[in-house]
Short mmCIF file of C-alpha atoms in Angstrom, two decimals:
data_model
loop_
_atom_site.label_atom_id
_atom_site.label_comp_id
_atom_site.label_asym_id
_atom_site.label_seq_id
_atom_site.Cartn_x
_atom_site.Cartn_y
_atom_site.Cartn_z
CA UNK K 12 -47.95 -42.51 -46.44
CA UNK K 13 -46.90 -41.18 -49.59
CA UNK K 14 -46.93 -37.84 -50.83
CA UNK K 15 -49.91 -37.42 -53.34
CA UNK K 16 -48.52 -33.83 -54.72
CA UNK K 17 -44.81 -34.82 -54.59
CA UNK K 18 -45.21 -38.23 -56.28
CA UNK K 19 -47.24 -36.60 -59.02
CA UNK K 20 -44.63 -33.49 -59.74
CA UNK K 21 -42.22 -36.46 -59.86
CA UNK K 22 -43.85 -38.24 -62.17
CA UNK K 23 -44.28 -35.60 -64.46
CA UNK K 24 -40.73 -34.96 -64.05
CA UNK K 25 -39.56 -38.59 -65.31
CA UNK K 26 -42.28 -37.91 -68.65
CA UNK K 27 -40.24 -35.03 -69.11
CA UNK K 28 -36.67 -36.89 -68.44
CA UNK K 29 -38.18 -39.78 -70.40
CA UNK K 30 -38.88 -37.74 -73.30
CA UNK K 31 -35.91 -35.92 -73.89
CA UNK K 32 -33.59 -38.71 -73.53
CA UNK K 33 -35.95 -40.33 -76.96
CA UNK K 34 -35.63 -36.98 -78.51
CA UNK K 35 -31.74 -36.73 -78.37
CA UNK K 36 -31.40 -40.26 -78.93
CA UNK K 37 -33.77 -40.35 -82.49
CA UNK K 38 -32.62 -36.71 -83.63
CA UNK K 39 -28.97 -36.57 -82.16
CA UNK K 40 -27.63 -39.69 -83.71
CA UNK K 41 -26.86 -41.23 -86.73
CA UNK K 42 -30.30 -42.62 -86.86
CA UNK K 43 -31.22 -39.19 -88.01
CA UNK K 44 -29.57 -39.70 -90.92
CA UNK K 45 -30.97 -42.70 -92.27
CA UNK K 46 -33.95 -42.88 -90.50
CA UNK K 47 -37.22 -41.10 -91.39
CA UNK K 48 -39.24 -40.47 -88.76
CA UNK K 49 -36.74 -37.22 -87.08
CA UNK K 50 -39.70 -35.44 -87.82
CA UNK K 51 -42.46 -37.69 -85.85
CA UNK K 52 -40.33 -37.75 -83.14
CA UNK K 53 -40.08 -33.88 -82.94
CA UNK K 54 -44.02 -33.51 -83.03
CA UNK K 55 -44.20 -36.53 -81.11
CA UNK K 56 -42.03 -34.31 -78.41
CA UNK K 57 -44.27 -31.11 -78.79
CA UNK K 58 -47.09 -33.13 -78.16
CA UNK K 59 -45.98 -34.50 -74.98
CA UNK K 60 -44.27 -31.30 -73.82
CA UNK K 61 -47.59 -29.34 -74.46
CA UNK K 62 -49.16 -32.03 -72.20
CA UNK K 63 -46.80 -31.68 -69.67
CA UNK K 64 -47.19 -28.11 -69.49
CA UNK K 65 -51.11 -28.35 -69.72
CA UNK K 66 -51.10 -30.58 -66.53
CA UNK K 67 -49.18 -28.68 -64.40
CA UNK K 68 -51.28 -25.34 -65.34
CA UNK K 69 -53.81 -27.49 -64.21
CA UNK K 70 -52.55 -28.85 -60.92
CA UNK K 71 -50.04 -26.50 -59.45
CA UNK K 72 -50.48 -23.58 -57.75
CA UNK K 73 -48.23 -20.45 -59.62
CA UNK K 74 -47.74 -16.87 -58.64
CA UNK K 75 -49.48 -14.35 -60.63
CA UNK K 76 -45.68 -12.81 -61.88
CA UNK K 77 -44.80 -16.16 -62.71
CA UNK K 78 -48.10 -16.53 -65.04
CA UNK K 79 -47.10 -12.36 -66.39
CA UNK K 80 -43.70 -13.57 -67.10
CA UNK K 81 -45.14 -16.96 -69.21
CA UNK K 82 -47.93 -14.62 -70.77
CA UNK K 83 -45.27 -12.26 -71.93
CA UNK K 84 -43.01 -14.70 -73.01
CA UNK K 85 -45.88 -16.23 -74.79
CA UNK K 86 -46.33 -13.03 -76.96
CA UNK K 87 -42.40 -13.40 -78.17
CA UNK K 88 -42.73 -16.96 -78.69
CA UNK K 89 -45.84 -16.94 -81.19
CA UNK K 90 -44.34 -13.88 -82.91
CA UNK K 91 -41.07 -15.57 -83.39
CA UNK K 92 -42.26 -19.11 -84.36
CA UNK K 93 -45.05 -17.00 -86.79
CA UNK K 94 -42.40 -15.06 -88.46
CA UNK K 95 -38.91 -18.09 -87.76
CA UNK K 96 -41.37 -21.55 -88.69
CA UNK K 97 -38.94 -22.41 -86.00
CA UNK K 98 -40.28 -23.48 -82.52
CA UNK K 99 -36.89 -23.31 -80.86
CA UNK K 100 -37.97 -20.18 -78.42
CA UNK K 101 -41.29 -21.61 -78.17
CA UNK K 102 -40.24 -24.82 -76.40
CA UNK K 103 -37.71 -22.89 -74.36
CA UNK K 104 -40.36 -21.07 -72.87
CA UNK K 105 -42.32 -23.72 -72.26
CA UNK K 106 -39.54 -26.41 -70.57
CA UNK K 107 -38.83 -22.95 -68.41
CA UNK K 108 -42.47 -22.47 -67.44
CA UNK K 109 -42.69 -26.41 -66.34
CA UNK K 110 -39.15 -26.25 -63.99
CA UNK K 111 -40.76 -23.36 -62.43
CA UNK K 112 -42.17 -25.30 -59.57
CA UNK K 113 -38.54 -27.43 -59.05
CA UNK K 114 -35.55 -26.73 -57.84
CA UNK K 115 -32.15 -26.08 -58.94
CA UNK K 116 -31.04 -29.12 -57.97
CA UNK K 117 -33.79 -30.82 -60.12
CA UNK K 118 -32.67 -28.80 -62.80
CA UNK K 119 -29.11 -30.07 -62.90
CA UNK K 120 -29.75 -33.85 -61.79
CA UNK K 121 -32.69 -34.20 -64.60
CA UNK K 122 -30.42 -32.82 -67.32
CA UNK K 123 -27.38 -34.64 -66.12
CA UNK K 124 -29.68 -37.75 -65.91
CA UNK K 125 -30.83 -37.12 -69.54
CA UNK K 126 -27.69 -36.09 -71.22
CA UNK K 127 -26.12 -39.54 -69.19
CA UNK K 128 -28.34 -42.04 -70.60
CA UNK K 129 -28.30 -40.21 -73.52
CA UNK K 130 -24.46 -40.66 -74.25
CA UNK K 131 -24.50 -44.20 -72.98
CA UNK K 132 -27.48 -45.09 -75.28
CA UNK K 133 -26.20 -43.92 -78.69
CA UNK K 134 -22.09 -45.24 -77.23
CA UNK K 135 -23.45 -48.82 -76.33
CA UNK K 136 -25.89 -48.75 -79.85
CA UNK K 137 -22.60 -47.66 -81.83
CA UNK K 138 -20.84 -50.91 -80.65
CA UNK K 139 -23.45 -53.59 -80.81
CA UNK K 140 -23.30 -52.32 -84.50
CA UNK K 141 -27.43 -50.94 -84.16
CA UNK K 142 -26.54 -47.09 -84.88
CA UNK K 143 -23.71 -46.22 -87.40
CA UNK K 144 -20.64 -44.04 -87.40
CA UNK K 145 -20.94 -41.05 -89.16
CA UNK K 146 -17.10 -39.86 -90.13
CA UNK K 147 -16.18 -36.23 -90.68
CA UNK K 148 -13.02 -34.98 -92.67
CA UNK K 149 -10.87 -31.94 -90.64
CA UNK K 150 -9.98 -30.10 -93.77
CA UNK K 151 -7.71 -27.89 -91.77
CA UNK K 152 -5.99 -30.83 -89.92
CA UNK K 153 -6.17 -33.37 -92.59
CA UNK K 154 -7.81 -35.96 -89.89
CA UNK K 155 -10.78 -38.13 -90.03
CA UNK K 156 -13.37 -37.88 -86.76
CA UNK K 157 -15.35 -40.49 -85.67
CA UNK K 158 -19.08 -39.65 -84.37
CA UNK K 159 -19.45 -43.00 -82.47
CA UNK K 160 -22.81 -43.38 -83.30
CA UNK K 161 -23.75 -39.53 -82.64
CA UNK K 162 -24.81 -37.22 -85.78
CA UNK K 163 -22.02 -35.87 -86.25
CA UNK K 164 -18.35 -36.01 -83.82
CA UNK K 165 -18.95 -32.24 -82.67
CA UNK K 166 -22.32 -33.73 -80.94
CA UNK K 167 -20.43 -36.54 -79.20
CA UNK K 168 -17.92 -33.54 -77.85
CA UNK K 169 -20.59 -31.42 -76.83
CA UNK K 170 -22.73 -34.02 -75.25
CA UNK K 171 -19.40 -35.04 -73.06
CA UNK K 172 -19.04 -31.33 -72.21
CA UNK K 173 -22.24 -30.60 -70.88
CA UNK K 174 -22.17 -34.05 -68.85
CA UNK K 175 -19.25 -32.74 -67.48
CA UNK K 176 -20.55 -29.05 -66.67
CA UNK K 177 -23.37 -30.85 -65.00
CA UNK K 178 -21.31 -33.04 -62.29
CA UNK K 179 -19.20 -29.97 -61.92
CA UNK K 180 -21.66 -27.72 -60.72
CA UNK K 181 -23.95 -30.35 -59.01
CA UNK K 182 -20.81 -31.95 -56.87
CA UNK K 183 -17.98 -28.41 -56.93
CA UNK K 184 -17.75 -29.11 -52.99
CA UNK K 185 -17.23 -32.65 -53.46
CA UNK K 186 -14.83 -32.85 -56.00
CA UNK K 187 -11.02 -33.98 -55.38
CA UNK K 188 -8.49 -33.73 -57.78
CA UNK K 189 -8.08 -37.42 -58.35
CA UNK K 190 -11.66 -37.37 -59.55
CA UNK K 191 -10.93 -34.51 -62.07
CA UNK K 192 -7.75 -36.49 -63.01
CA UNK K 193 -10.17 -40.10 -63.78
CA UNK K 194 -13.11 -37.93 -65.45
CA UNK K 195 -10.18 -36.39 -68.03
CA UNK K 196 -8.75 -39.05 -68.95
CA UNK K 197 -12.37 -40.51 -69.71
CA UNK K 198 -12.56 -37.25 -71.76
CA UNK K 199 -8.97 -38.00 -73.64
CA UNK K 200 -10.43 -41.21 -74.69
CA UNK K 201 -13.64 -39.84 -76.65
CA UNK K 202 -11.73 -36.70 -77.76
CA UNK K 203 -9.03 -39.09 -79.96
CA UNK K 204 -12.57 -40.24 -81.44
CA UNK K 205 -14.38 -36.91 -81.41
CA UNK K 206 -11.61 -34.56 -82.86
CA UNK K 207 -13.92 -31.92 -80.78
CA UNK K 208 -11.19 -29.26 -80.18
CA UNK K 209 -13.63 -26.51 -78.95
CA UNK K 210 -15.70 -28.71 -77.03
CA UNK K 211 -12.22 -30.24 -75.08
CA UNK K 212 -11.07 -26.62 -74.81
CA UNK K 213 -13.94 -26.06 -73.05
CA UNK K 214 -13.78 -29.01 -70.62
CA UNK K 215 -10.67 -28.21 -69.58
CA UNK K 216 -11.53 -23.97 -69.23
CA UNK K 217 -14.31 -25.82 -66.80
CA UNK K 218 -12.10 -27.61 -64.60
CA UNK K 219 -9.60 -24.59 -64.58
CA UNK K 220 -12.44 -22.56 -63.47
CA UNK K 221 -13.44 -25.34 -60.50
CA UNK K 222 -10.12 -24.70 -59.47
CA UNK K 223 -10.22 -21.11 -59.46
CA UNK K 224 -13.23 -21.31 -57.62
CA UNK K 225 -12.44 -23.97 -55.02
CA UNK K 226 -8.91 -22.99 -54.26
CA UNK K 227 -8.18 -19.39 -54.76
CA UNK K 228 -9.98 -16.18 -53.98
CA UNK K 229 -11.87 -15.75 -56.57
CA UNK K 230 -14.83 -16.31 -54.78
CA UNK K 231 -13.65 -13.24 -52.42
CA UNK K 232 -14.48 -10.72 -55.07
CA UNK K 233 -17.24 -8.87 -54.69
CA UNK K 234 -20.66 -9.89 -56.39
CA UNK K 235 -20.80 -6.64 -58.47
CA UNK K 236 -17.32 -7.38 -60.22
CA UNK K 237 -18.24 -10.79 -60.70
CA UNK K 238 -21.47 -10.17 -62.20
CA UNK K 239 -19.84 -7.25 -64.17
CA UNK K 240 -17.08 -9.70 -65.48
CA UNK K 241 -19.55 -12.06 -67.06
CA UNK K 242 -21.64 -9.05 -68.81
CA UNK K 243 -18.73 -7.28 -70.01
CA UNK K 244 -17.86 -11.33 -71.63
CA UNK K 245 -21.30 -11.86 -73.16
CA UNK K 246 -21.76 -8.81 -74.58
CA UNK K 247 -18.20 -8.68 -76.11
CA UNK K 248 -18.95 -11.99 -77.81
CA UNK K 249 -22.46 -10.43 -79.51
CA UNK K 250 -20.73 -7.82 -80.41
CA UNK K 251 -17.08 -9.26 -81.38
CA UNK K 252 -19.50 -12.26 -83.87
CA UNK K 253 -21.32 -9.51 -85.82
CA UNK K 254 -18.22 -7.40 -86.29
CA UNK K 255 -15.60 -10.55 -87.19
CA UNK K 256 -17.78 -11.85 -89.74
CA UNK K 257 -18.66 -7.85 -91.09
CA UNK K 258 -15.19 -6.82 -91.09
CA UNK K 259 -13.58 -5.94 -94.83
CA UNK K 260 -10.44 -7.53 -92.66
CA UNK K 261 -12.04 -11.39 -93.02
CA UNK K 262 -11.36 -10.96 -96.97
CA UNK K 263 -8.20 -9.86 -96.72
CA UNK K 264 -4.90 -12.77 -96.39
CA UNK K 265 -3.12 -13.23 -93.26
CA UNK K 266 -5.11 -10.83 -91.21
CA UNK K 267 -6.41 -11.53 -87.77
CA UNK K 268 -9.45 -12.62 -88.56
CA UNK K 269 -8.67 -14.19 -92.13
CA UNK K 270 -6.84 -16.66 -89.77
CA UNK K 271 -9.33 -16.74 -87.34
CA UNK K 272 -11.95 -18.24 -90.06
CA UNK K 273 -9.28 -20.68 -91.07
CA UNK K 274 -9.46 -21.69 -87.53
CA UNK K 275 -13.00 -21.75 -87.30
CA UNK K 276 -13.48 -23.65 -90.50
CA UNK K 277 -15.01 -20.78 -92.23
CA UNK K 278 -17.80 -19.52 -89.71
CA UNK K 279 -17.06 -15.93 -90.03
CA UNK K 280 -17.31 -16.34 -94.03
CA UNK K 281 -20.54 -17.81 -93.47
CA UNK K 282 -22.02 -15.26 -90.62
CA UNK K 283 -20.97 -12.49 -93.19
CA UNK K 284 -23.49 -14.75 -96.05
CA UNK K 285 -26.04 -14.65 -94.01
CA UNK K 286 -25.85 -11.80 -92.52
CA UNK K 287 -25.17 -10.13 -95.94
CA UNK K 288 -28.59 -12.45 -97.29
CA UNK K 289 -30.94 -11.47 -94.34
CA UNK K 290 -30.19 -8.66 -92.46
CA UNK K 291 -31.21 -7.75 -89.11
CA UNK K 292 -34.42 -6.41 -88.01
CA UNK K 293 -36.96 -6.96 -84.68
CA UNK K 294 -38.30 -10.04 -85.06
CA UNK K 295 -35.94 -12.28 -87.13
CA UNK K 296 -36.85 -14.19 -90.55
CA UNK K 297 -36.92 -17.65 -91.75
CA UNK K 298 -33.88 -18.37 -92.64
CA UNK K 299 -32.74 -21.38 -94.88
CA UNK K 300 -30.55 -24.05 -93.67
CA UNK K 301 -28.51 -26.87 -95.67
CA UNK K 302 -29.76 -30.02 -94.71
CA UNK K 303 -27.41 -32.62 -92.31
CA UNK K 304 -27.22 -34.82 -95.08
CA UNK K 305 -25.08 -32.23 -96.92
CA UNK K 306 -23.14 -31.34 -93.99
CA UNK K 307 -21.79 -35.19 -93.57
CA UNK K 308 -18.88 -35.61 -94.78
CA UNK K 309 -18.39 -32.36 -95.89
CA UNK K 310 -14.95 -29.84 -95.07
CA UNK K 311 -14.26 -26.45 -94.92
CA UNK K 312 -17.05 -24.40 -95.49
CA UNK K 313 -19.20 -25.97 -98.08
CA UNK K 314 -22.62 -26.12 -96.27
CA UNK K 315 -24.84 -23.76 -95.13
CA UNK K 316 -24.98 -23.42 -91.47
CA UNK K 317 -25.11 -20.50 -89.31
CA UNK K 318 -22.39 -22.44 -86.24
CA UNK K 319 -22.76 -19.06 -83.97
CA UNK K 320 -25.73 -18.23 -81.75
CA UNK K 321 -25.40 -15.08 -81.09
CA UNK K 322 -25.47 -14.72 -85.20
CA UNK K 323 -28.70 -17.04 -85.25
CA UNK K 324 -30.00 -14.93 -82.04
CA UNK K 325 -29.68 -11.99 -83.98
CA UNK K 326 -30.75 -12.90 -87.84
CA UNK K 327 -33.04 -15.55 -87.23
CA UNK K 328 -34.76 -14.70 -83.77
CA UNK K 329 -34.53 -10.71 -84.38
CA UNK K 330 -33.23 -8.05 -82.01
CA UNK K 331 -36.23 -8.84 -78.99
CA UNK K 332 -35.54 -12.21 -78.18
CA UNK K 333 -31.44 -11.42 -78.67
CA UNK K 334 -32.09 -8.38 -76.00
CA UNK K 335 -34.38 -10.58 -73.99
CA UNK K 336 -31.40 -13.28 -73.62
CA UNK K 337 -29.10 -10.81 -72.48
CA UNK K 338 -31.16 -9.23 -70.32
CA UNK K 339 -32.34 -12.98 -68.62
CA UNK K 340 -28.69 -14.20 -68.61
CA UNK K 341 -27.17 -11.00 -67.01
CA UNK K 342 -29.78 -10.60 -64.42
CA UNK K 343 -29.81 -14.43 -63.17
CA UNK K 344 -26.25 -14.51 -62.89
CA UNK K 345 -26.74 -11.31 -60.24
CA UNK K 346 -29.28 -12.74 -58.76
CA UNK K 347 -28.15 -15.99 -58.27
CA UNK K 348 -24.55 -14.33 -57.05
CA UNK K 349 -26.05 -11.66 -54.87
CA UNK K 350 -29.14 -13.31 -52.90
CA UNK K 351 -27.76 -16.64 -52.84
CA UNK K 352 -24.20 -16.74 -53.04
CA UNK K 353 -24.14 -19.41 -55.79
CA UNK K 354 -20.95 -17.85 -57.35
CA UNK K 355 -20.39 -21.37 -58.75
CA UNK K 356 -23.53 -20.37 -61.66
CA UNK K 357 -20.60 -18.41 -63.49
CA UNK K 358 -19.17 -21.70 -64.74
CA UNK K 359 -21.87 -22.72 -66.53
CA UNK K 360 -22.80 -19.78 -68.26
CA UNK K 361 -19.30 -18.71 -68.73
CA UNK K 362 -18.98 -21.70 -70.70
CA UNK K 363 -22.06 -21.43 -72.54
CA UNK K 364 -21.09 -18.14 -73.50
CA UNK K 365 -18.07 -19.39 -75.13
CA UNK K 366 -20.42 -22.18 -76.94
CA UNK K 367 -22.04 -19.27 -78.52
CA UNK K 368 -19.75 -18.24 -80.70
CA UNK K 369 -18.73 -21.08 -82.52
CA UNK K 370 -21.55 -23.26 -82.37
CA UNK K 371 -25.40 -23.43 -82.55
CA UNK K 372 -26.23 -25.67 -79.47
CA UNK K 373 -26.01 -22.39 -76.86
CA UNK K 374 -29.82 -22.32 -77.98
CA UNK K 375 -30.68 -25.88 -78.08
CA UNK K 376 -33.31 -26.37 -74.84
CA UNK K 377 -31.44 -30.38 -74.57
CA UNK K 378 -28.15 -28.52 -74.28
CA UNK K 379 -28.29 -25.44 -72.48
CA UNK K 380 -29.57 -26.05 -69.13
CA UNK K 381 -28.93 -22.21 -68.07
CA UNK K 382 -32.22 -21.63 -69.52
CA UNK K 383 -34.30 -23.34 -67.10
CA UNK K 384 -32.02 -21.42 -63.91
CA UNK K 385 -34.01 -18.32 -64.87
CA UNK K 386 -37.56 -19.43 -63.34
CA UNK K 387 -36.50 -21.13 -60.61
CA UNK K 388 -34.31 -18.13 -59.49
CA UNK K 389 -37.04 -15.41 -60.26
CA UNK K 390 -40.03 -18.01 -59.50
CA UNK K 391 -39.20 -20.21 -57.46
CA UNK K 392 -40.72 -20.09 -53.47
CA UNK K 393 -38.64 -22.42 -52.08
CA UNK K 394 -35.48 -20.08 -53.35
CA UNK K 395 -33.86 -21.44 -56.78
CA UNK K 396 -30.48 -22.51 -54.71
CA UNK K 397 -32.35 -24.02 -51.86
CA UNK K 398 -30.86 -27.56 -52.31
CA UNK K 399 -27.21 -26.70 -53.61
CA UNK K 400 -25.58 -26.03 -50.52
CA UNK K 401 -25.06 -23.19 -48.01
CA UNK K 402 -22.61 -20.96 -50.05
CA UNK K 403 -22.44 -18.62 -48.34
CA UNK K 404 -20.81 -20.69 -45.37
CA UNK K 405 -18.57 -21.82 -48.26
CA UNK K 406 -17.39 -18.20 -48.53
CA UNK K 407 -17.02 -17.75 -45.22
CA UNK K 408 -15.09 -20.48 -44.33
CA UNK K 409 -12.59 -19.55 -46.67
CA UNK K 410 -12.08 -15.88 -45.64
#
């Protein structure tokens, strides 16, 4: 006899799957470009996610701090959309509140499900000739970068990297090396398309951290200095992308971080614009973006786009939400480390917290699937690493 309750949560859980997988394939390739309707889709989207949320309220039993911690959350949400127009940390908190009742597990096989049908969707489009290429000049490497049908090559190299976070973390135990030696060469091919140099830096910083993790002792160290590792990391980068780009040394010729712009195709020049244009303050501000279609084609820094999150944290979501991210990243990485031995979560967020400061997608909900460990660590009754594995007999085994 089937399940009434557990064929309905999955249900809801393929609407979800369902819809995300339209939304990145409308708004995250080339379509978006030439097509009108990116912004039907994206209401189209809030509608159903709204929905989704509704029904579970409705239909699921949640604890009362679980319903404190959405009410709260609600409170920054409204605030920051009211003051932003932007509904980024609004559907964040939403997505969160509706993985509440799933498990880790869930978490990681819907987004690797999503970002896999995604990636063969837009590839497979791209070659029957339905969705163009979109092709990007390096200006500081004098080479042309094909987007394969996404909206723009960086997309195609992130959407690669966080399919291959995803297998990474949902199969560590199961991995051999002559599986990491077949996925990377899959990854060579779409990076000699992609030109995605941070994105392949950060594949292969994943695998060397799978490594770490699977054949040394890292794992031996103690939570605390493992948890203290990644704080002292995140909060360096906050800190290191509002003083790079407010530095008098940026303006100034072969300096550190003159060269470090030239590297980063002018980011720091354009964190110091906006900065310099906005300010910082509580709550963030509307800030004004250039539109993609001046940002195809384009080099160097002739556009107007804030590529660092922690920046965009900061200006455009205001001090509360950037305090609330540290606060929710730091303390699920302990959590997750301490109560359930799951010292494979540093991988994810590790990398994530390298996305940050050189591009915007740390804080897109399709992207970042950290966000959604949060509730089902703090939230979740069935315990958030239930269905990952015993790691702790990992650990143990190896000592």
């Amino acid at each position: 006899m089937i399940n009434s309750k557990n064929y309905f949560t999955k249900m809801l859980l393929g609407v979800l799957i369902l819809s995300l997988v339209i939304l990145i394939v409308f708004t995250r390739s080339s379509f978006a470009i030439y097509g009108a309707s990116t912004d039907l889709i994206n209401k189209w989207f809030q509608i159903i996610l709204l929905m989704l949320v509704g029904v579970s309220m409705i239909f699921k039993n949640y604890t009362a701090q679980l319903l404190v911690f959405f009410l709260f959350g609600l409170c920054i949400s409204f605030t920051s959309f009211y003051v932003t127009k932007d509904k980024t940390i609004l559907n964040i908190l939403l997505i969160m509140f509706f993985f509440s009742s799933y498990s880790k597990k869930t978490v990681v096989k819907s987004f690797l499900v999503v970002n896999i049908l995604s990636f063969a969707i837009i590839i497979i489009s791209n070659k029957l000739g339905l969705l163009n290429s979109v092709f990007v000049q390096n200006g500081s490497f004098s080479s042309i970068k094909n987007s394969l049908g996404f909206i723009h090559p960086n997309t195609l190299g992130i959407t690669l990297l966080i399919i291959n976070l995803l297998l990474v973390y949902l199969y560590r135990e199961k991995l051999k090396v002559w599986h990491v030696l077949g996925i990377n060469f899959i990854n060579l091919y779409f990076y000699h398309f992609s030109g995605a140099r941070t994105s392949m830096a950060l594949i292969i910083l994943t695998y060397i951290m799978w490594a770490l993790f699977k054949y040394s002792t890292v794992m031996l160290l103690t939570p605390g200095k493992l948890v203290l590792a990644y704080s002292i990391l995140i909060l360096f980068l906050f800190f290191f992308s509002y003083y790079s780009s407010m530095s008098s040394s940026l303006f100034v010729t072969k300096t550190f971080l003159s060269h470090l712009d030239e590297l980063l195709t002018g980011r720091l020049t354009l964190g110091n614009m906006f900065i310099q244009e906005y300010g910082i303050n509580l709550v963030g501000h509307q800030v004004s973006f250039s539109s993609l279609d001046n940002l195809i084609y384009s080099t160097g820094n002739n556009y107007r786009i804030l590529d660092n999150s922690y920046l965009k944290l900061l200006i455009n979501y205001g001090l509360i939400v950037s305090i609330s991210y540290i606060f929710l990243n730091i303390a699920t990485v302990y959590k997750s480390i301490k109560t359930e031995n799951d010292f494979w979560i540093l991988i994810p967020f590790t990398i994530f917290a390298f996305i940050g400061f050189s591009e915007q997608s740390m804080l897109y909900f399709w992207v970042n699937f950290t966000f959604f460990f949060t509730n089902t660590v703090f939230f979740d009754d069935n315990g958030g690493n239930a269905e990952m594995g015993d790691e702790r007999h990992c650990r143990e085994k190896i000592r």
